[in-house]
mmCIF file of C-alpha atoms in Angstrom:
data_model
loop_
_atom_site.group_PDB
_atom_site.id
_atom_site.type_symbol
_atom_site.label_atom_id
_atom_site.label_comp_id
_atom_site.label_asym_id
_atom_site.label_seq_id
_atom_site.Cartn_x
_atom_site.Cartn_y
_atom_site.Cartn_z
ATOM 1 C CA MET A 1 52.608 107.449 143.492
ATOM 2 C CA LEU A 2 51.435 105.649 140.365
ATOM 3 C CA THR A 3 50.414 102.036 140.841
ATOM 4 C CA THR A 4 48.378 99.594 138.771
ATOM 5 C CA ARG A 5 45.332 100.346 140.937
ATOM 6 C CA ARG A 6 45.763 104.100 140.490
ATOM 7 C CA ILE A 7 45.900 103.730 136.715
ATOM 8 C CA SER A 8 42.531 101.968 136.607
ATOM 9 C CA SER A 9 40.775 103.998 139.305
ATOM 10 C CA GLY A 10 40.379 107.408 137.664
ATOM 11 C CA ASP A 11 42.080 110.673 136.779
ATOM 12 C CA LEU A 12 45.724 111.238 137.626
ATOM 13 C CA PRO A 13 47.439 114.329 139.049
ATOM 14 C CA ASP A 14 49.396 116.569 136.690
ATOM 15 C CA ILE A 15 52.722 115.066 137.811
ATOM 16 C CA VAL A 16 52.838 111.414 138.811
ATOM 17 C CA LEU A 17 55.579 109.576 140.677
ATOM 18 C CA ASN A 18 56.168 106.220 139.031
ATOM 19 C CA GLY A 19 55.339 103.377 141.412
ATOM 20 C CA GLY A 20 58.001 100.979 140.140
ATOM 21 C CA ASN A 21 59.162 98.813 137.288
ATOM 22 C CA ASN A 22 56.667 97.676 134.641
ATOM 23 C CA ILE A 23 54.284 100.581 135.335
ATOM 24 C CA THR A 24 55.324 102.776 132.393
ATOM 25 C CA ALA A 25 53.870 100.488 129.705
ATOM 26 C CA LEU A 26 50.616 100.056 131.613
ATOM 27 C CA ALA A 27 50.277 103.797 132.103
ATOM 28 C CA ALA A 28 51.024 104.531 128.443
ATOM 29 C CA LYS A 29 48.520 101.949 127.214
ATOM 30 C CA SER A 30 45.866 103.411 129.516
ATOM 31 C CA GLY A 31 46.112 106.742 127.690
ATOM 32 C CA LYS A 32 46.244 108.622 130.999
ATOM 33 C CA VAL A 33 49.857 109.832 130.766
ATOM 34 C CA THR A 34 51.326 112.150 128.155
ATOM 35 C CA ASP A 35 54.005 111.438 125.584
ATOM 36 C CA ILE A 36 56.715 114.033 126.328
ATOM 37 C CA THR A 37 59.164 113.069 123.572
ATOM 38 C CA GLU A 38 58.767 116.381 121.721
ATOM 39 C CA TYR A 39 59.649 118.404 124.826
ATOM 40 C CA LEU A 40 62.931 116.533 125.150
ATOM 41 C CA ASP A 41 63.661 116.819 121.422
ATOM 42 C CA ASN A 42 63.013 120.562 121.554
ATOM 43 C CA ASP A 43 65.461 121.032 124.442
ATOM 44 C CA PRO A 44 68.700 119.199 123.534
ATOM 45 C CA ASP A 45 70.491 120.407 126.681
ATOM 46 C CA TRP A 46 67.824 118.884 128.893
ATOM 47 C CA LYS A 47 67.745 115.681 126.864
ATOM 48 C CA ALA A 48 71.529 115.405 127.177
ATOM 49 C CA MET A 49 71.062 115.023 130.944
ATOM 50 C CA PHE A 50 69.872 111.457 130.326
ATOM 51 C CA SER A 51 71.493 108.463 128.700
ATOM 52 C CA ASP A 52 69.793 106.568 125.890
ATOM 53 C CA GLN A 53 69.331 103.713 128.386
ATOM 54 C CA ASP A 54 67.555 106.030 130.864
ATOM 55 C CA LEU A 55 65.119 107.244 128.229
ATOM 56 C CA GLU A 56 64.550 103.829 126.663
ATOM 57 C CA PHE A 57 63.722 102.444 130.119
ATOM 58 C CA ASN A 58 61.012 105.109 130.427
ATOM 59 C CA SER A 59 59.591 104.661 126.938
ATOM 60 C CA TYR A 60 56.806 102.639 125.376
ATOM 61 C CA GLU A 61 56.644 101.924 121.634
ATOM 62 C CA GLY A 62 59.367 104.500 120.966
ATOM 63 C CA LYS A 63 57.718 107.330 122.914
ATOM 64 C CA ILE A 64 59.070 108.752 126.168
ATOM 65 C CA TYR A 65 56.646 108.966 129.076
ATOM 66 C CA GLY A 66 58.867 109.305 132.147
ATOM 67 C CA ILE A 67 61.714 111.518 133.366
ATOM 68 C CA PRO A 68 64.062 109.768 135.819
ATOM 69 C CA VAL A 69 65.303 111.957 138.673
ATOM 70 C CA SER A 70 68.096 109.610 139.786
ATOM 71 C CA LYS A 71 69.727 106.318 138.898
ATOM 72 C CA GLU A 72 70.468 103.264 140.970
ATOM 73 C CA ILE A 73 74.055 102.153 141.410
ATOM 74 C CA SER A 74 75.797 99.897 143.886
ATOM 75 C CA TYR A 75 79.357 98.907 144.772
ATOM 76 C CA ILE A 76 81.126 97.616 147.923
ATOM 77 C CA TYR A 77 81.504 99.406 151.239
ATOM 78 C CA TYR A 78 84.359 98.121 153.386
ATOM 79 C CA ASN A 79 85.478 98.717 156.959
ATOM 80 C CA LYS A 80 88.958 100.266 156.971
ATOM 81 C CA ASP A 81 89.661 99.262 160.574
ATOM 82 C CA LEU A 82 88.837 95.606 159.954
ATOM 83 C CA PHE A 83 91.000 95.559 156.834
ATOM 84 C CA LYS A 84 93.858 97.051 158.835
ATOM 85 C CA LYS A 85 93.355 94.494 161.618
ATOM 86 C CA ALA A 86 93.641 91.709 159.019
ATOM 87 C CA GLY A 87 96.754 93.293 157.483
ATOM 88 C CA LEU A 88 94.924 93.952 154.226
ATOM 89 C CA GLU A 89 95.315 96.968 151.987
ATOM 90 C CA ALA A 90 92.141 97.631 150.047
ATOM 91 C CA PRO A 91 92.495 98.170 146.290
ATOM 92 C CA ASP A 92 92.199 101.722 144.976
ATOM 93 C CA VAL A 93 89.310 100.759 142.692
ATOM 94 C CA ALA A 94 88.520 97.031 142.878
ATOM 95 C CA TYR A 95 90.033 93.596 143.238
ATOM 96 C CA GLU A 96 91.234 92.602 139.799
ATOM 97 C CA THR A 97 89.524 89.198 139.940
ATOM 98 C CA TRP A 98 87.031 87.353 142.116
ATOM 99 C CA ASP A 99 89.848 84.988 143.118
ATOM 100 C CA ASP A 100 91.735 87.981 144.517
ATOM 101 C CA PHE A 101 88.575 88.953 146.394
ATOM 102 C CA TYR A 102 88.228 85.438 147.860
ATOM 103 C CA LYS A 103 91.868 85.525 148.983
ATOM 104 C CA ALA A 104 91.072 88.714 150.886
ATOM 105 C CA CYS A 105 88.005 87.002 152.374
ATOM 106 C CA ASP A 106 90.188 84.084 153.501
ATOM 107 C CA THR A 107 92.640 86.509 155.116
ATOM 108 C CA LEU A 108 89.831 88.261 156.982
ATOM 109 C CA LYS A 109 88.352 84.954 158.092
ATOM 110 C CA ALA A 110 91.745 83.749 159.363
ATOM 111 C CA LYS A 111 91.803 86.813 161.635
ATOM 112 C CA GLY A 112 88.355 86.013 163.018
ATOM 113 C CA ILE A 113 86.596 88.642 160.884
ATOM 114 C CA THR A 114 83.436 87.783 158.923
ATOM 115 C CA PRO A 115 84.126 88.952 155.360
ATOM 116 C CA VAL A 116 80.701 89.887 153.906
ATOM 117 C CA SER A 117 77.068 90.649 154.681
ATOM 118 C CA MET A 118 74.476 88.533 152.860
ATOM 119 C CA ASP A 119 70.746 87.824 153.296
ATOM 120 C CA THR A 120 67.912 85.751 151.870
ATOM 121 C CA ALA A 121 64.643 87.184 153.251
ATOM 122 C CA ASP A 122 62.662 89.993 151.625
ATOM 123 C CA LEU A 123 64.030 89.122 148.151
ATOM 124 C CA GLY A 124 67.631 88.793 149.366
ATOM 125 C CA TRP A 125 68.819 92.283 148.448
ATOM 126 C CA LEU A 126 72.474 91.921 149.441
ATOM 127 C CA SER A 127 72.834 88.420 148.023
ATOM 128 C CA ASN A 128 71.185 89.692 144.852
ATOM 129 C CA LEU A 129 73.858 92.382 144.521
ATOM 130 C CA TRP A 130 76.690 89.867 144.966
ATOM 131 C CA TYR A 131 75.014 87.516 142.462
ATOM 132 C CA SER A 132 74.446 90.272 139.911
ATOM 133 C CA GLY A 133 78.116 91.202 140.197
ATOM 134 C CA LEU A 134 79.300 87.625 139.812
ATOM 135 C CA ILE A 135 77.352 87.307 136.556
ATOM 136 C CA GLY A 136 77.715 90.887 135.316
ATOM 137 C CA THR A 137 81.530 90.873 135.467
ATOM 138 C CA ALA A 138 81.858 87.467 133.784
ATOM 139 C CA GLY A 139 82.998 88.819 130.436
ATOM 140 C CA GLU A 140 80.827 89.987 127.565
ATOM 141 C CA GLU A 141 78.383 87.090 127.862
ATOM 142 C CA GLY A 142 77.729 87.600 131.559
ATOM 143 C CA ASN A 143 77.449 91.339 131.197
ATOM 144 C CA LYS A 144 74.922 90.950 128.385
ATOM 145 C CA PHE A 145 72.880 88.549 130.506
ATOM 146 C CA MET A 146 72.667 90.984 133.431
ATOM 147 C CA ASN A 147 71.627 93.799 131.090
ATOM 148 C CA THR A 148 68.795 91.769 129.533
ATOM 149 C CA MET A 149 65.180 92.324 130.533
ATOM 150 C CA TYR A 150 63.282 89.177 131.520
ATOM 151 C CA PRO A 151 65.755 86.382 130.746
ATOM 152 C CA THR A 152 64.124 82.955 130.722
ATOM 153 C CA ASP A 153 67.096 80.557 130.740
ATOM 154 C CA TYR A 154 69.422 80.457 133.769
ATOM 155 C CA THR A 155 71.009 77.081 133.021
ATOM 156 C CA SER A 156 74.084 78.235 131.088
ATOM 157 C CA ASP A 157 77.487 77.228 132.434
ATOM 158 C CA LEU A 158 78.205 80.897 133.148
ATOM 159 C CA VAL A 159 75.163 81.381 135.413
ATOM 160 C CA VAL A 160 75.654 78.003 137.085
ATOM 161 C CA ASN A 161 79.266 78.922 137.839
ATOM 162 C CA ALA A 162 78.178 82.235 139.364
ATOM 163 C CA THR A 163 75.623 80.341 141.458
ATOM 164 C CA GLU A 164 78.341 77.995 142.694
ATOM 165 C CA GLN A 165 80.378 81.012 143.776
ATOM 166 C CA LEU A 166 77.351 82.553 145.502
ATOM 167 C CA GLN A 167 76.856 79.271 147.354
ATOM 168 C CA LYS A 168 80.526 79.344 148.373
ATOM 169 C CA MET A 169 80.081 82.833 149.790
ATOM 170 C CA LEU A 170 76.920 81.844 151.686
ATOM 171 C CA LYS A 171 78.662 78.800 153.175
ATOM 172 C CA ASN A 172 82.070 80.281 153.987
ATOM 173 C CA TYR A 173 82.175 84.059 154.106
ATOM 174 C CA THR A 174 79.066 85.451 155.758
ATOM 175 C CA THR A 175 77.288 85.503 159.111
ATOM 176 C CA SER A 176 75.534 82.458 160.559
ATOM 177 C CA ASP A 177 72.175 84.263 160.386
ATOM 178 C CA ALA A 178 72.424 85.189 156.689
ATOM 179 C CA ALA A 179 70.213 82.278 155.591
ATOM 180 C CA GLY A 180 66.753 83.486 156.549
ATOM 181 C CA GLY A 181 68.105 86.870 157.544
ATOM 182 C CA LYS A 182 66.747 90.267 156.578
ATOM 183 C CA TYR A 183 68.609 93.241 155.157
ATOM 184 C CA ASP A 184 68.221 95.415 158.280
ATOM 185 C CA THR A 185 69.922 92.826 160.470
ATOM 186 C CA MET A 186 72.769 92.385 158.002
ATOM 187 C CA ALA A 187 73.257 96.145 157.686
ATOM 188 C CA THR A 188 73.455 96.352 161.480
ATOM 189 C CA HIS A 189 76.257 93.789 161.422
ATOM 190 C CA PHE A 190 78.178 96.164 159.167
ATOM 191 C CA PHE A 191 77.392 99.220 161.316
ATOM 192 C CA ASN A 192 78.653 97.312 164.371
ATOM 193 C CA SER A 193 81.933 96.370 162.627
ATOM 194 C CA GLU A 194 80.953 92.691 162.720
ATOM 195 C CA VAL A 195 81.492 92.197 158.970
ATOM 196 C CA ALA A 196 84.085 93.746 156.701
ATOM 197 C CA MET A 197 82.174 94.305 153.437
ATOM 198 C CA LEU A 198 78.646 95.015 152.269
ATOM 199 C CA PRO A 199 77.336 95.838 148.769
ATOM 200 C CA ASN A 200 74.927 98.754 148.483
ATOM 201 C CA GLY A 201 74.322 102.173 146.973
ATOM 202 C CA PRO A 202 74.829 105.827 147.933
ATOM 203 C CA TRP A 203 71.486 106.046 149.767
ATOM 204 C CA MET A 204 73.236 104.215 152.637
ATOM 205 C CA ILE A 205 75.836 106.928 153.237
ATOM 206 C CA PRO A 206 73.569 109.179 155.359
ATOM 207 C CA ASP A 207 73.074 106.173 157.674
ATOM 208 C CA PHE A 208 76.822 106.043 158.338
ATOM 209 C CA LYS A 209 76.546 109.501 159.891
ATOM 210 C CA SER A 210 73.363 108.748 161.819
ATOM 211 C CA THR A 211 73.984 107.787 165.458
ATOM 212 C CA ASP A 212 70.562 106.103 165.347
ATOM 213 C CA LYS A 213 71.989 103.588 162.863
ATOM 214 C CA ALA A 214 75.742 103.470 163.456
ATOM 215 C CA PRO A 215 78.212 104.221 166.255
ATOM 216 C CA GLU A 216 79.608 107.737 166.389
ATOM 217 C CA GLY A 217 82.572 108.119 164.069
ATOM 218 C CA PHE A 218 81.626 105.127 161.922
ATOM 219 C CA TYR A 219 81.498 107.245 158.757
ATOM 220 C CA ASP A 220 85.280 107.716 158.901
ATOM 221 C CA LYS A 221 85.840 103.954 158.989
ATOM 222 C CA VAL A 222 84.100 103.310 155.660
ATOM 223 C CA GLY A 223 85.787 102.996 152.286
ATOM 224 C CA ILE A 224 84.421 102.262 148.820
ATOM 225 C CA MET A 225 85.470 99.905 146.052
ATOM 226 C CA LEU A 226 83.859 98.480 142.936
ATOM 227 C CA LEU A 227 83.037 94.800 142.715
ATOM 228 C CA PRO A 228 85.831 92.452 141.576
ATOM 229 C CA GLY A 229 86.695 92.998 137.954
ATOM 230 C CA SER A 230 85.716 96.669 138.346
ATOM 231 C CA GLY A 231 81.995 96.001 138.190
ATOM 232 C CA MET A 232 79.155 98.286 139.252
ATOM 233 C CA GLU A 233 75.428 97.787 139.181
ATOM 234 C CA SER A 234 73.827 100.642 137.244
ATOM 235 C CA VAL A 235 70.079 100.558 136.639
ATOM 236 C CA PRO A 236 67.837 103.236 135.133
ATOM 237 C CA THR A 237 64.989 104.250 137.408
ATOM 238 C CA PRO A 238 61.284 104.656 136.586
ATOM 239 C CA GLY A 239 60.688 108.354 135.932
ATOM 240 C CA ASP A 240 58.044 110.879 136.906
ATOM 241 C CA MET A 241 55.223 111.189 134.375
ATOM 242 C CA VAL A 242 52.730 113.810 133.247
ATOM 243 C CA GLY A 243 49.151 112.838 134.071
ATOM 244 C CA THR A 244 47.266 115.634 132.327
ATOM 245 C CA LYS A 245 46.248 116.250 128.716
ATOM 246 C CA ASP A 246 45.542 119.986 129.097
ATOM 247 C CA PRO A 247 48.221 121.705 126.933
ATOM 248 C CA GLU A 248 48.949 124.488 129.436
ATOM 249 C CA LYS A 249 49.156 122.072 132.336
ATOM 250 C CA VAL A 250 51.441 119.807 130.311
ATOM 251 C CA LYS A 251 53.802 122.735 129.705
ATOM 252 C CA ALA A 252 53.766 123.595 133.409
ATOM 253 C CA ALA A 253 54.415 119.958 134.376
ATOM 254 C CA VAL A 254 57.337 119.710 131.963
ATOM 255 C CA ALA A 255 58.756 122.957 133.358
ATOM 256 C CA PHE A 256 58.649 121.404 136.837
ATOM 257 C CA LEU A 257 60.373 118.226 135.604
ATOM 258 C CA LYS A 258 63.138 120.373 134.106
ATOM 259 C CA PHE A 259 63.503 122.187 137.430
ATOM 260 C CA GLU A 260 63.491 118.893 139.340
ATOM 261 C CA THR A 261 66.279 117.449 137.184
ATOM 262 C CA SER A 262 68.490 120.540 137.007
ATOM 263 C CA ALA A 263 72.125 119.941 137.921
ATOM 264 C CA GLU A 264 71.661 121.983 141.085
ATOM 265 C CA ASN A 265 68.708 119.947 142.276
ATOM 266 C CA GLN A 266 70.322 116.629 141.393
ATOM 267 C CA LEU A 267 73.225 117.601 143.653
ATOM 268 C CA LYS A 268 70.831 118.658 146.414
ATOM 269 C CA ALA A 269 69.093 115.283 146.216
ATOM 270 C CA LEU A 270 72.488 113.583 146.416
ATOM 271 C CA GLU A 271 73.576 115.551 149.474
ATOM 272 C CA MET A 272 70.259 115.325 151.317
ATOM 273 C CA ALA A 273 69.022 111.838 150.462
ATOM 274 C CA GLY A 274 71.879 109.980 148.786
ATOM 275 C CA LEU A 275 70.031 109.917 145.441
ATOM 276 C CA GLN A 276 72.527 109.309 142.675
ATOM 277 C CA PRO A 277 72.391 111.962 139.936
ATOM 278 C CA VAL A 278 70.846 110.656 136.763
ATOM 279 C CA SER A 279 73.272 112.738 134.719
ATOM 280 C CA SER A 280 76.893 111.681 134.391
ATOM 281 C CA ASN A 281 77.882 115.234 133.408
ATOM 282 C CA ILE A 282 77.572 116.821 136.851
ATOM 283 C CA GLU A 283 80.747 118.282 138.274
ATOM 284 C CA VAL A 284 81.518 117.408 141.883
ATOM 285 C CA PRO A 285 81.709 120.679 143.846
ATOM 286 C CA ASP A 286 84.579 121.203 146.290
ATOM 287 C CA SER A 287 82.015 121.793 149.030
ATOM 288 C CA LEU A 288 80.789 118.190 148.671
ATOM 289 C CA LYS A 289 84.341 116.844 148.781
ATOM 290 C CA GLU A 290 84.766 118.596 152.117
ATOM 291 C CA SER A 291 81.349 117.948 153.665
ATOM 292 C CA ASP A 292 80.778 114.399 152.397
ATOM 293 C CA PRO A 293 83.972 112.856 150.982
ATOM 294 C CA LEU A 294 82.378 109.407 150.687
ATOM 295 C CA MET A 295 79.643 110.755 148.440
ATOM 296 C CA ALA A 296 82.214 112.608 146.358
ATOM 297 C CA GLU A 297 84.184 109.374 146.062
ATOM 298 C CA VAL A 298 81.059 107.621 144.788
ATOM 299 C CA LEU A 299 80.766 110.125 141.942
ATOM 300 C CA ASP A 300 84.451 109.743 141.134
ATOM 301 C CA ILE A 301 84.701 105.942 141.159
ATOM 302 C CA GLN A 302 81.854 105.393 138.701
ATOM 303 C CA SER A 303 83.966 106.434 135.740
ATOM 304 C CA LYS A 304 86.412 103.632 136.604
ATOM 305 C CA ALA A 305 83.878 100.826 136.187
ATOM 306 C CA LYS A 306 84.836 98.337 133.468
ATOM 307 C CA TYR A 307 81.469 96.580 133.650
ATOM 308 C CA THR A 308 78.072 98.078 134.432
ATOM 309 C CA TYR A 309 75.111 95.769 134.728
ATOM 310 C CA GLY A 310 71.566 95.447 136.021
ATOM 311 C CA GLN A 311 70.265 93.435 138.946
ATOM 312 C CA ASN A 312 67.486 90.928 139.295
ATOM 313 C CA GLN A 313 64.960 93.098 141.135
ATOM 314 C CA ALA A 314 64.941 95.456 138.157
ATOM 315 C CA TYR A 315 65.290 93.101 135.203
ATOM 316 C CA TRP A 316 63.829 89.691 136.109
ATOM 317 C CA TYR A 317 60.224 88.498 136.261
ATOM 318 C CA GLN A 318 58.720 88.924 139.716
ATOM 319 C CA ASN A 319 58.146 85.204 140.198
ATOM 320 C CA VAL A 320 61.828 84.571 139.374
ATOM 321 C CA ILE A 321 62.873 87.155 141.973
ATOM 322 C CA ASP A 322 60.603 85.439 144.505
ATOM 323 C CA THR A 323 62.074 82.041 143.623
ATOM 324 C CA PHE A 324 65.603 83.414 144.012
ATOM 325 C CA SER A 325 64.794 84.542 147.552
ATOM 326 C CA THR A 326 62.885 81.452 148.680
ATOM 327 C CA GLN A 327 65.491 79.026 147.332
ATOM 328 C CA LEU A 328 68.560 80.867 148.667
ATOM 329 C CA PRO A 329 68.433 79.181 152.111
ATOM 330 C CA GLU A 330 68.340 75.783 150.403
ATOM 331 C CA LEU A 331 71.402 76.777 148.389
ATOM 332 C CA ALA A 332 73.139 78.111 151.509
ATOM 333 C CA TYR A 333 72.539 74.914 153.492
ATOM 334 C CA GLY A 334 73.678 72.732 150.601
ATOM 335 C CA ASN A 335 70.234 71.171 150.165
ATOM 336 C CA MET A 336 70.392 71.824 146.426
ATOM 337 C CA THR A 337 73.115 72.170 143.831
ATOM 338 C CA ALA A 338 73.790 75.269 141.778
ATOM 339 C CA LYS A 339 72.354 73.493 138.726
ATOM 340 C CA GLU A 340 69.156 72.693 140.604
ATOM 341 C CA PHE A 341 68.884 76.299 141.794
ATOM 342 C CA CYS A 342 69.287 77.593 138.235
ATOM 343 C CA GLN A 343 66.693 75.144 136.973
ATOM 344 C CA LYS A 344 64.239 76.490 139.572
ATOM 345 C CA LEU A 345 64.810 80.013 138.232
ATOM 346 C CA THR A 346 64.331 78.814 134.660
ATOM 347 C CA ASP A 347 61.134 76.947 135.503
ATOM 348 C CA ALA A 348 59.725 80.073 137.157
ATOM 349 C CA ALA A 349 60.661 82.329 134.235
ATOM 350 C CA LYS A 350 59.012 80.070 131.670
ATOM 351 C CA LYS A 351 55.681 80.372 133.476
ATOM 352 C CA ASN A 352 55.415 83.976 132.258
#
């Protein structure tokens, strides 16, 4: 896997797995990876597999260096049995507004059911997904903000309002161990039917079937909905790169990347590992609908998203992500206001 250390240490293999965000530019500037723009331009069918956003995310100075093999999305999983116990009928796609969502949370809470899983440790993954949704579905302005790389000002009324709502969720709708809690613990709460909703992506679906993670039969209890306002996180992923300059080896590496991203192999990766296909033009086979209806539902519901947006671990400066996580407990306990929290994020961003 390509990391900053690997870039500076010596020669690279012919095909290199990208080690994460912000690596593509470093690798391109090092001169150790190959510009593969012409190979995409010369094969329009292959290029059509990827959105402009996917390719731009894997480009540097207008040249494409990486081929993404999947994309990251997330939405809400909910427990059908707990909804039924509370007398709630889940929406077909999403709650129309966040107020409607909070009403459902109040109904669950009144029945003694904890509405949502949240966390703060290890960068606060679940809380990040709720927060990204709160901002990303807040009209055109909020959606633009959550699709912007490296924002530096978090003090707008829109972001402060979203922070106030996140604080409300941390105080009223989650488990008592959310502040300071890690993702694994919060996921276990969901597996044990101790919380009704959890935001995450398709990679979690195999866990629902695993008796090492969840009780037998848990898979059948799980439903899917988009975030309120029909929002869905959708983030391009860092792509595999070509680490050779030898013309014949470059051709062979590109041939492998085409094989890796074929429709057939994207579906195999979905079925085996929960990796979301990078292409939106893949037809859901009937076999998947029968063998893994939740995964088939994931592919179907994406087209119904009104808002798609990024999330902080992909688009924000690392020190801002760290600040988000370390300050979340203070927000949860009411030791700081939403405005103070947003100012902390802004102060961190402006250090870059």
